[in-house]
């Protein structure tokens, strides 16, 4: 296995709007992140993935970019950015940017030009048709929107304020490479590439036999013709000249062809965020079409993705981010065993193979939120769904609210709960989205145990290279509650359930407990009784 700094690193995702507000306008900002650099240093992470901070009308919270060369005024200035980058570097932390180039904002000057006329020089920067097919957007409704100027329709896989760029146009690709160079020349350490698997579109937009979102993504939107040529060109034109890392968000990338994106000999991406785990409870209509999954499904997904990477690829390991519910609510137990299960999930993240990515707030065990009204939610995805389906025959508003409590992206977007002061120490003003009302009980001060647990796991991962590079071997695959695996001389036993497991025979003949969610010490005797959500890391 080839050694690389980005395999050994631990990533941490900052969602800027919700991290820390420095000036009382209720919106997290760059100086706010600067205030919390000590926190990141203490935690021990190596790389910050900074969510989009570019100029944007915020239809999709910054994932709709109006100007790739400008910092959004609500986040601060370019000087603030430069200072943050310098400070992070000085403290030994790298920074990667979110590169959102499947689409721009409809307020980007390219699109404002393109829509004017059919012969506008920017027309071919986007996809146009006079006969829209049956594609639907991620956030509901047709993926085609008509413009008044010419009567034609443009493609938008996300909101109608996010027109898709036409990557088959070499000028578009060149613009993207220029943007990348601009940020790399400032010294950023790489990119998280937003929905990068979707950039290549079919030559002709034929109707899809099904308009279920999952089907559309897998069969029409992802892995389009030319995708690998584009990524290889991006490497040749830009990435090969910098020692940086890339992680592509990969909806629709399956285990069968993931290596085509990340195999070390292909010079495309270093790793991807695979979404099988995150989509595991999605029905054909997407996340609000909830389907329960089993622990076996969960385990299988982790094992199979590890296998899929073989020796040439590399995974990124994550359990949540700004697009999904909080991990302790989704995969743990956020009421009775919040602290225990938050620690256990940290153990899974940090002892598995792949570069771990911690989402802000996990280190204090933050949970999902359950606002009592849809009006308290901000996400365009929720409001589009509501407009389209309620009132209607499929679902009532009350039922929908329940699903929102479980599945909404805003679960992960409420402000970070730093302490128990007003607004959880996030802002002195009115936060852009309400703070989770549980902040008095759930905050960094009350969750020190979780924070310290992360800290120790991160330092172990850095000291013990087996935890980075050793192969994964899973035992007791069929066990309905236990995830038990080995990495070199380290064994991890996780009881991922609310049940006590009596007399579990792990068969490890000798060793010591390095860490445990329940402060177990010494030799882990065979026939061990495991507490609910107990996790143990053993050194053989
Ligand atoms: C990615 C982002 C998500 C955004 C979408 C469109 O999935 O993570 O937040 O809405 O792309 O840019
Ligand atoms: Ca602010």
Coordinates of C-alpha atoms and ligand atoms in Angstrom, one line a residue:
X1 CA 0.0 0.0 0.0
X2 CA 1.4 3.3 -1.1
X3 CA 2.0 5.8 1.7
X4 CA 0.5 9.2 1.4
X5 CA 0.0 12.1 3.8
X6 CA -3.7 12.3 3.0
X7 CA -4.2 8.7 4.0
X8 CA -2.7 9.4 7.4
X9 CA -4.6 12.6 7.9
X10 CA -7.9 13.1 9.8
X11 CA -10.3 15.5 8.1
X12 CA -12.8 17.8 9.8
X13 CA -15.7 19.5 8.0
X14 CA -16.6 23.0 8.7
X15 CA -20.0 24.2 7.5
X16 CA -19.3 27.9 7.7
X17 CA -22.8 29.3 8.3
X18 CA -23.2 27.2 11.5
X19 CA -19.7 27.0 13.0
X20 CA -19.1 30.3 14.8
X21 CA -20.4 33.8 14.3
X22 CA -18.0 36.6 15.2
X23 CA -20.0 39.7 14.6
X24 CA -23.5 39.1 15.9
X25 CA -25.3 38.9 12.6
X26 CA -26.3 35.3 13.3
X27 CA -24.2 33.8 10.5
X28 CA -21.1 31.9 11.1
X29 CA -18.1 33.5 9.4
X30 CA -14.3 33.3 8.7
X31 CA -13.2 35.3 11.7
X32 CA -15.4 32.9 13.8
X33 CA -13.5 29.9 12.5
X34 CA -10.3 31.7 13.3
X35 CA -11.5 32.1 16.9
X36 CA -11.9 28.3 17.1
X37 CA -8.6 27.3 15.6
X38 CA -7.4 26.3 19.1
X39 CA -10.3 23.9 19.3
X40 CA -9.3 22.2 16.1
X41 CA -5.7 22.0 17.2
X42 CA -6.6 20.5 20.5
X43 CA -8.8 17.9 18.8
X44 CA -5.8 17.0 16.7
X45 CA -7.3 17.1 13.2
X46 CA -5.0 17.6 10.1
X47 CA -7.3 18.9 7.4
X48 CA -10.2 21.3 7.4
X49 CA -12.7 20.9 4.6
X50 CA -14.3 24.3 4.4
X51 CA -17.8 24.4 2.9
X52 CA -18.4 27.0 0.2
X53 CA -17.5 30.6 1.2
X54 CA -17.8 32.1 -2.3
X55 CA -20.1 34.9 -3.3
X56 CA -23.6 33.4 -3.6
X57 CA -27.3 34.3 -3.5
X58 CA -27.7 31.4 -1.1
X59 CA -30.5 29.5 -2.8
X60 CA -28.7 26.3 -1.7
X61 CA -26.6 27.8 1.1
X62 CA -23.5 28.7 -1.0
X63 CA -23.7 25.7 -3.3
X64 CA -24.9 28.1 -5.9
X65 CA -21.9 30.3 -6.7
X66 CA -22.1 33.7 -8.3
X67 CA -18.4 34.5 -8.2
X68 CA -15.7 31.9 -7.7
X69 CA -13.1 34.5 -7.0
X70 CA -14.9 36.4 -4.3
X71 CA -15.6 35.7 -0.7
X72 CA -19.3 36.1 0.3
X73 CA -19.5 39.3 2.3
X74 CA -21.5 37.5 5.1
X75 CA -18.4 35.3 5.7
X76 CA -15.9 38.1 5.6
X77 CA -13.3 39.3 3.2
X78 CA -10.4 37.9 1.2
X79 CA -8.1 39.2 3.9
X80 CA -10.0 37.1 6.5
X81 CA -9.6 34.1 4.3
X82 CA -5.9 34.6 3.8
X83 CA -5.4 35.1 7.5
X84 CA -7.3 31.9 8.3
X85 CA -5.3 29.9 5.8
X86 CA -2.1 31.3 7.2
X87 CA -3.1 30.6 10.7
X88 CA -4.2 27.1 10.0
X89 CA -0.9 26.4 8.2
X90 CA 1.1 27.9 11.0
X91 CA -0.7 25.5 13.4
X92 CA -0.1 22.5 11.2
X93 CA -3.6 22.2 9.7
X94 CA -4.3 22.0 6.0
X95 CA -7.3 23.5 4.3
X96 CA -9.3 22.1 1.4
X97 CA -12.0 24.1 -0.4
X98 CA -15.3 23.0 -1.7
X99 CA -15.2 23.1 -5.5
X100 CA -18.7 23.4 -6.8
X101 CA -18.5 23.1 -10.6
X102 CA -21.3 20.9 -11.7
X103 CA -23.4 24.0 -11.7
X104 CA -23.1 27.8 -11.0
X105 CA -25.7 30.2 -9.7
X106 CA -28.2 31.5 -12.2
X107 CA -26.8 34.9 -11.1
X108 CA -23.3 34.0 -12.3
X109 CA -22.3 36.3 -15.1
X110 CA -21.8 33.4 -17.5
X111 CA -25.4 32.4 -17.0
X112 CA -26.7 36.0 -17.1
X113 CA -25.0 36.2 -20.5
X114 CA -25.9 32.7 -21.7
X115 CA -29.6 33.2 -21.3
X116 CA -29.7 36.4 -23.4
X117 CA -29.7 34.8 -26.8
X118 CA -28.9 31.6 -28.7
X119 CA -25.8 33.1 -30.2
X120 CA -24.4 34.5 -27.0
X121 CA -20.7 33.5 -26.5
X122 CA -21.6 32.0 -23.2
X123 CA -24.6 30.0 -24.5
X124 CA -22.7 26.8 -24.6
X125 CA -21.5 27.1 -21.1
X126 CA -24.8 25.5 -20.1
X127 CA -27.2 22.8 -21.5
X128 CA -30.2 24.1 -23.5
X129 CA -33.1 22.4 -25.2
X130 CA -36.4 23.2 -26.7
X131 CA -37.9 19.9 -25.9
X132 CA -37.3 19.0 -22.2
X133 CA -37.2 15.3 -21.4
X134 CA -38.5 13.8 -18.2
X135 CA -35.6 14.4 -15.9
X136 CA -36.5 15.6 -12.4
X137 CA -34.3 17.6 -10.1
X138 CA -32.8 16.5 -6.8
X139 CA -35.0 18.9 -5.1
X140 CA -38.2 18.1 -6.9
X141 CA -39.9 19.2 -10.1
X142 CA -38.6 19.1 -13.7
X143 CA -34.9 19.5 -14.1
X144 CA -35.6 21.9 -17.0
X145 CA -36.5 25.5 -16.6
X146 CA -37.7 27.8 -19.4
X147 CA -36.2 31.2 -19.9
X148 CA -38.2 34.1 -21.3
X149 CA -35.5 35.5 -23.5
X150 CA -35.3 32.6 -26.0
X151 CA -38.1 30.3 -24.8
X152 CA -35.6 27.5 -24.4
X153 CA -35.1 25.4 -21.3
X154 CA -31.8 25.0 -19.3
X155 CA -30.9 21.9 -17.3
X156 CA -30.6 22.1 -13.5
X157 CA -30.2 18.9 -11.6
X158 CA -30.5 20.8 -8.4
X159 CA -32.6 24.0 -7.8
X160 CA -33.6 26.2 -10.7
X161 CA -31.1 28.7 -9.5
X162 CA -28.3 26.1 -10.1
X163 CA -28.0 25.7 -13.9
X164 CA -25.7 22.8 -14.8
X165 CA -22.4 23.7 -16.6
X166 CA -21.7 22.1 -19.9
X167 CA -18.4 20.2 -19.4
X168 CA -18.2 19.1 -23.0
X169 CA -17.3 22.7 -23.8
X170 CA -13.5 23.1 -23.5
X171 CA -13.9 26.7 -22.5
X172 CA -15.9 25.7 -19.4
X173 CA -13.2 23.2 -18.4
X174 CA -10.6 25.9 -18.9
X175 CA -12.5 28.3 -16.6
X176 CA -12.7 25.6 -13.9
X177 CA -9.0 24.9 -14.1
X178 CA -8.3 28.7 -13.7
X179 CA -10.5 28.8 -10.6
X180 CA -8.6 25.8 -9.2
X181 CA -5.2 27.4 -9.9
X182 CA -6.3 30.6 -8.3
X183 CA -7.0 28.9 -5.0
X184 CA -4.1 26.5 -5.2
X185 CA -1.7 29.4 -5.8
X186 CA -3.0 30.9 -2.6
X187 CA -1.8 27.8 -0.9
X188 CA -5.0 25.7 -0.3
X189 CA -4.3 22.0 0.0
X190 CA -6.9 20.5 -2.2
X191 CA -10.5 20.2 -3.0
X192 CA -13.7 18.5 -2.0
X193 CA -15.4 18.3 -5.3
X194 CA -19.2 18.7 -5.1
X195 CA -21.2 16.0 -7.0
X196 CA -18.2 15.5 -9.3
X197 CA -19.7 12.2 -10.6
X198 CA -22.5 14.2 -12.3
X199 CA -20.5 16.7 -14.4
X200 CA -20.6 14.7 -17.7
X201 CA -23.9 14.8 -19.4
X202 CA -25.3 12.6 -22.2
X203 CA -25.0 13.8 -25.7
X204 CA -28.7 13.5 -26.2
X205 CA -31.2 13.9 -23.4
X206 CA -33.6 10.9 -23.9
X207 CA -36.5 10.2 -21.6
X208 CA -35.8 7.9 -18.7
X209 CA -38.0 4.8 -18.3
X210 CA -38.3 5.7 -14.6
X211 CA -38.3 9.1 -12.9
X212 CA -37.5 7.7 -9.4
X213 CA -34.6 9.8 -8.2
X214 CA -32.4 6.9 -7.3
X215 CA -32.9 5.4 -10.8
X216 CA -32.2 8.7 -12.5
X217 CA -29.0 9.3 -10.5
X218 CA -27.6 5.8 -11.1
X219 CA -28.6 5.5 -14.8
X220 CA -28.7 9.0 -16.2
X221 CA -27.0 11.6 -14.0
X222 CA -23.8 9.9 -12.8
X223 CA -20.8 8.6 -14.7
X224 CA -21.7 10.2 -18.0
X225 CA -19.6 10.0 -21.2
X226 CA -16.3 11.8 -20.9
X227 CA -16.2 11.9 -17.1
X228 CA -12.8 10.1 -16.8
X229 CA -11.3 12.1 -19.7
X230 CA -12.3 15.3 -17.9
X231 CA -10.9 14.2 -14.6
X232 CA -7.6 13.1 -16.2
X233 CA -7.4 16.4 -18.0
X234 CA -7.9 18.2 -14.8
X235 CA -5.0 16.3 -13.3
X236 CA -2.8 17.0 -16.3
X237 CA -3.7 20.7 -16.4
X238 CA -3.8 21.5 -12.8
X239 CA -3.4 18.9 -10.0
X240 CA -0.2 17.3 -11.1
X241 CA 1.6 20.6 -10.3
X242 CA 0.6 20.7 -6.7
X243 CA 1.0 18.3 -3.7
X244 CA -2.6 18.4 -2.8
X245 CA -5.5 16.0 -2.1
X246 CA -8.8 15.6 -3.7
X247 CA -12.0 13.9 -2.6
X248 CA -14.9 13.7 -4.9
X249 CA -18.5 13.6 -3.8
X250 CA -19.7 10.6 -5.7
X251 CA -23.5 10.0 -6.0
X252 CA -24.1 7.2 -8.4
X253 CA -20.6 5.8 -8.2
X254 CA -21.0 2.1 -7.4
X255 CA -18.5 -0.3 -5.9
X256 CA -18.1 -1.9 -9.3
X257 CA -16.5 1.0 -10.9
X258 CA -15.2 3.2 -8.0
X259 CA -11.7 2.3 -8.8
X260 CA -12.0 4.0 -12.1
X261 CA -12.1 7.2 -10.2
X262 CA -9.6 6.6 -7.5
X263 CA -7.1 4.0 -8.6
X264 CA -3.6 5.4 -8.0
X265 CA -2.5 4.7 -11.5
X266 CA -5.3 6.6 -13.2
X267 CA -4.5 10.1 -12.0
X268 CA -8.1 11.2 -11.4
X269 CA -9.1 11.6 -7.7
X270 CA -7.5 10.5 -4.5
X271 CA -10.7 9.3 -2.9
X272 CA -14.4 9.7 -3.1
X273 CA -17.3 10.1 -0.6
X274 CA -19.3 7.1 -1.6
X275 CA -23.0 7.6 -0.8
X276 CA -24.3 4.0 -0.5
X277 CA -24.3 4.3 3.2
X278 CA -26.0 7.7 3.3
X279 CA -28.6 6.6 0.8
X280 CA -29.3 3.3 2.6
X281 CA -32.6 4.4 4.0
X282 CA -33.8 6.2 0.9
X283 CA -36.7 4.8 -1.1
X284 CA -37.0 5.2 -4.8
X285 CA -38.3 8.7 -4.4
X286 CA -35.3 9.8 -2.3
X287 CA -34.7 10.7 1.4
X288 CA -38.3 11.6 2.3
X289 CA -39.4 8.2 1.1
X290 CA -37.9 6.6 4.1
X291 CA -37.1 2.8 4.3
X292 CA -35.6 1.3 7.4
X293 CA -32.3 -0.5 7.0
X294 CA -30.8 -3.3 9.1
X295 CA -27.5 -3.4 10.9
X296 CA -26.4 -6.2 8.5
X297 CA -26.9 -3.8 5.6
X298 CA -24.8 -1.2 7.5
X299 CA -22.0 -3.6 8.1
X300 CA -22.0 -5.1 4.6
X301 CA -21.7 -1.6 3.1
X302 CA -18.6 -0.9 5.2
X303 CA -17.0 -4.2 4.4
X304 CA -17.8 -4.2 0.7
X305 CA -16.5 -0.7 0.1
X306 CA -13.3 -1.6 1.8
X307 CA -13.0 -4.6 -0.4
X308 CA -13.8 -2.6 -3.5
X309 CA -10.8 -0.4 -3.1
X310 CA -8.4 -3.3 -3.0
X311 CA -4.7 -2.1 -3.0
X312 CA -4.9 0.7 -5.5
X313 CA -7.8 2.8 -4.2
X314 CA -8.6 4.6 -1.0
X315 CA -11.9 5.3 0.9
X316 CA -13.0 8.3 2.8
X317 CA -14.9 7.3 5.9
X318 CA -17.7 9.4 7.2
X319 CA -21.0 8.9 9.1
X320 CA -22.6 12.3 8.5
X321 CA -22.1 15.7 6.9
X322 CA -24.1 18.8 6.1
X323 CA -26.5 16.8 3.8
X324 CA -27.5 14.1 6.2
X325 CA -28.9 13.5 9.7
X326 CA -26.5 13.6 12.7
X327 CA -24.7 10.3 13.1
X328 CA -25.6 9.7 16.7
X329 CA -29.3 10.1 15.9
X330 CA -29.1 7.9 12.7
X331 CA -26.7 5.2 13.6
X332 CA -26.5 5.5 17.4
X333 CA -29.0 6.2 20.2
X334 CA -29.3 9.9 20.8
X335 CA -31.4 9.6 23.9
X336 CA -30.5 6.9 26.4
X337 CA -27.0 6.3 25.1
X338 CA -26.0 9.5 23.5
X339 CA -22.5 9.7 25.0
X340 CA -21.8 6.0 24.7
X341 CA -22.9 5.7 21.1
X342 CA -21.2 9.0 20.1
X343 CA -18.0 7.5 21.4
X344 CA -18.5 4.2 19.8
X345 CA -19.1 5.8 16.4
X346 CA -16.0 7.8 16.8
X347 CA -14.2 4.5 17.3
X348 CA -15.6 3.1 14.2
X349 CA -14.6 6.2 12.2
X350 CA -11.1 6.3 13.5
X351 CA -10.1 2.6 13.5
X352 CA -11.5 1.7 10.1
X353 CA -9.5 1.8 6.9
X354 CA -9.8 5.1 4.9
X355 CA -9.3 8.8 5.6
X356 CA -11.8 9.7 8.4
X357 CA -13.9 12.8 8.0
X358 CA -15.5 14.3 11.2
X359 CA -18.4 16.6 10.8
X360 CA -18.5 19.7 13.1
X361 CA -20.4 19.0 16.2
X362 CA -19.8 15.3 16.3
X363 CA -17.0 15.9 18.8
X364 CA -19.7 17.1 21.2
X365 CA -22.3 14.5 20.3
X366 CA -24.7 16.8 18.7
X367 CA -28.1 15.3 17.7
X368 CA -30.9 15.8 15.2
X369 CA -33.3 18.6 15.9
X370 CA -37.1 18.4 15.9
X371 CA -38.6 21.8 15.2
X372 CA -42.4 21.9 15.7
X373 CA -43.1 23.7 12.5
X374 CA -41.8 23.5 8.9
X375 CA -41.4 27.2 9.0
X376 CA -38.5 26.8 11.4
X377 CA -36.6 24.9 8.6
X378 CA -34.4 26.7 6.1
X379 CA -33.5 24.1 3.5
X380 CA -34.7 24.6 0.0
X381 CA -35.1 20.8 -0.3
X382 CA -37.8 20.8 2.4
X383 CA -39.7 23.8 1.1
X384 CA -39.7 22.5 -2.5
X385 CA -40.9 19.1 -1.4
X386 CA -43.6 20.8 0.7
X387 CA -44.8 23.0 -2.2
X388 CA -44.9 20.0 -4.5
X389 CA -46.5 17.4 -2.4
X390 CA -48.6 19.1 0.3
X391 CA -51.5 19.5 0.1
X392 CA -51.8 16.4 -1.9
X393 CA -52.8 12.8 -1.6
X394 CA -49.5 11.3 -0.7
X395 CA -48.6 12.7 2.6
X396 CA -50.0 15.2 5.2
X397 CA -48.0 18.1 6.6
X398 CA -47.9 16.4 10.0
X399 CA -46.5 13.2 8.5
X400 CA -44.0 15.1 6.4
X401 CA -42.8 17.0 9.5
X402 CA -42.1 13.6 11.2
X403 CA -40.0 12.5 8.2
X404 CA -38.2 15.9 8.2
X405 CA -37.3 15.3 11.9
X406 CA -35.6 12.1 10.8
X407 CA -34.1 12.9 7.4
X408 CA -33.7 16.6 6.8
X409 CA -30.4 18.2 6.0
X410 CA -31.1 20.9 8.6
X411 CA -30.6 18.3 11.3
X412 CA -26.9 18.8 10.7
X413 CA -27.0 22.5 10.0
X414 CA -28.1 23.9 13.3
X415 CA -25.4 26.0 15.0
X416 CA -22.5 24.3 16.8
X417 CA -23.3 24.0 20.5
X418 CA -20.2 25.4 22.1
X419 CA -21.6 26.0 25.6
X420 CA -24.8 26.5 27.6
X421 CA -25.0 30.3 27.2
X422 CA -27.7 31.9 25.0
X423 CA -27.6 30.5 21.5
X424 CA -25.1 27.9 22.6
X425 CA -22.3 30.4 22.3
X426 CA -22.6 30.4 18.6
X427 CA -23.8 34.0 18.2
X428 CA -24.7 37.1 20.1
X429 CA -27.4 37.9 17.6
X430 CA -30.3 36.0 16.1
X431 CA -29.0 32.8 14.5
X432 CA -29.9 32.3 10.8
X433 CA -31.5 28.9 11.8
X434 CA -32.6 28.2 15.4
X435 CA -30.2 26.5 17.8
X436 CA -31.2 22.9 18.7
X437 CA -33.2 23.5 22.0
X438 CA -31.2 20.7 23.6
X439 CA -28.1 22.9 23.8
X440 CA -28.2 23.2 27.6
X441 CA -27.6 19.4 27.9
X442 CA -25.7 18.9 24.7
X443 CA -22.7 21.1 24.3
X444 CA -18.9 21.0 24.4
X445 CA -18.8 21.5 28.1
X446 CA -21.2 18.7 29.0
X447 CA -19.7 16.4 26.3
X448 CA -16.0 16.7 27.2
X449 CA -16.0 12.9 27.5
X450 CA -16.8 12.6 23.8
X451 CA -14.3 15.3 22.8
X452 CA -11.5 13.7 24.8
X453 CA -12.3 10.3 23.4
X454 CA -11.9 11.7 19.8
X455 CA -8.7 13.3 20.9
X456 CA -7.2 10.1 22.1
X457 CA -8.4 8.1 19.1
X458 CA -6.9 10.6 16.7
X459 CA -3.6 10.5 18.5
X460 CA -3.6 6.7 18.4
X461 CA -4.3 6.7 14.7
X462 CA -1.3 8.9 14.2
X463 CA 1.0 6.8 16.3
X464 CA 0.0 3.4 15.1
X465 CA 0.4 3.1 11.3
X466 CA -1.6 -0.2 11.3
X467 CA -4.7 1.8 12.0
X468 CA -4.0 3.7 8.8
X469 CA -2.5 1.1 6.4
X470 CA -3.3 -2.4 7.7
X471 CA -5.8 -4.6 5.9
X472 CA -9.2 -5.0 7.3
X473 CA -10.4 -8.4 8.4
X474 CA -14.0 -8.7 9.7
X475 CA -15.0 -11.4 12.1
X476 CA -18.4 -12.7 13.1
X477 CA -19.9 -11.1 10.0
X478 CA -23.4 -12.4 10.6
X479 CA -23.6 -11.2 14.2
X480 CA -26.8 -9.0 14.4
X481 CA -25.3 -6.4 16.9
X482 CA -21.6 -6.7 16.8
X483 CA -19.1 -5.2 14.4
X484 CA -15.8 -6.9 15.1
X485 CA -12.7 -6.3 13.0
X486 CA -8.9 -6.4 13.0
X487 CA -6.4 -4.0 11.5
X488 CA -2.9 -5.5 11.9
X489 CA -2.3 -5.9 15.6
X490 CA -5.4 -3.9 16.6
X491 CA -8.9 -5.3 17.2
X492 CA -12.1 -3.3 17.4
X493 CA -15.2 -4.8 19.0
X494 CA -18.3 -2.7 18.8
X495 CA -21.7 -3.5 20.3
X496 CA -23.9 -1.4 18.1
X497 CA -27.1 -1.9 20.0
X498 CA -29.1 -1.0 23.1
X499 CA -28.7 -4.5 24.4
X500 CA -26.3 -6.0 26.8
X501 CA -24.4 -8.9 25.1
X502 CA -23.5 -11.6 27.6
X503 CA -20.4 -13.7 27.3
X504 CA -19.2 -12.7 23.9
X505 CA -16.3 -14.9 22.8
X506 CA -13.9 -12.9 20.7
X507 CA -11.1 -15.4 20.7
X508 CA -8.3 -12.9 21.0
X509 CA -5.7 -14.8 23.1
X510 CA -3.7 -11.9 24.6
X511 CA -3.5 -8.2 24.5
X512 CA -4.5 -5.1 26.3
X513 CA -7.4 -2.7 26.1
X514 CA -6.1 0.5 24.6
X515 CA -9.4 2.3 24.8
X516 CA -12.9 1.6 25.6
X517 CA -16.1 3.6 25.7
X518 CA -16.7 2.3 29.2
X519 CA -13.3 2.7 30.7
X520 CA -12.5 -0.9 30.7
X521 CA -8.9 -1.7 31.4
X522 CA -6.4 -4.6 31.3
X523 CA -6.9 -7.8 29.4
X524 CA -10.2 -8.3 27.7
X525 CA -11.1 -11.7 29.0
X526 CA -12.9 -14.0 26.6
X527 CA -16.6 -14.4 27.3
X528 CA -16.8 -10.7 27.8
X529 CA -20.0 -9.0 28.8
X530 CA -20.6 -6.0 26.6
X531 CA -22.6 -3.0 27.7
X532 CA -25.0 -1.4 25.3
X533 CA -23.0 0.7 22.8
X534 CA -19.7 -0.5 24.2
X535 CA -16.7 -0.3 22.0
X536 CA -13.3 -1.7 22.8
X537 CA -10.0 -1.2 21.0
X538 CA -7.5 -3.9 21.8
X539 CA -3.8 -4.1 21.0
X540 CA -2.7 -7.7 20.5
Ligands
LIG1 C1 -23.8 18.4 -2.8 C2 -23.8 19.3 -1.6 C3 -25.2 19.7 -1.3 C4 -25.7 20.5 -2.4 C5 -25.6 19.8 -3.7 C6 -25.7 20.7 -4.9 O1 -24.5 17.3 -2.6 O2 -23.1 18.6 -0.6 O3 -25.2 20.4 -0.1 O4 -27.0 20.9 -2.2 O5 -24.3 19.2 -3.9 O6 -24.6 21.6 -5.0
LIG2 CA1 -21.3 36.7 11.1

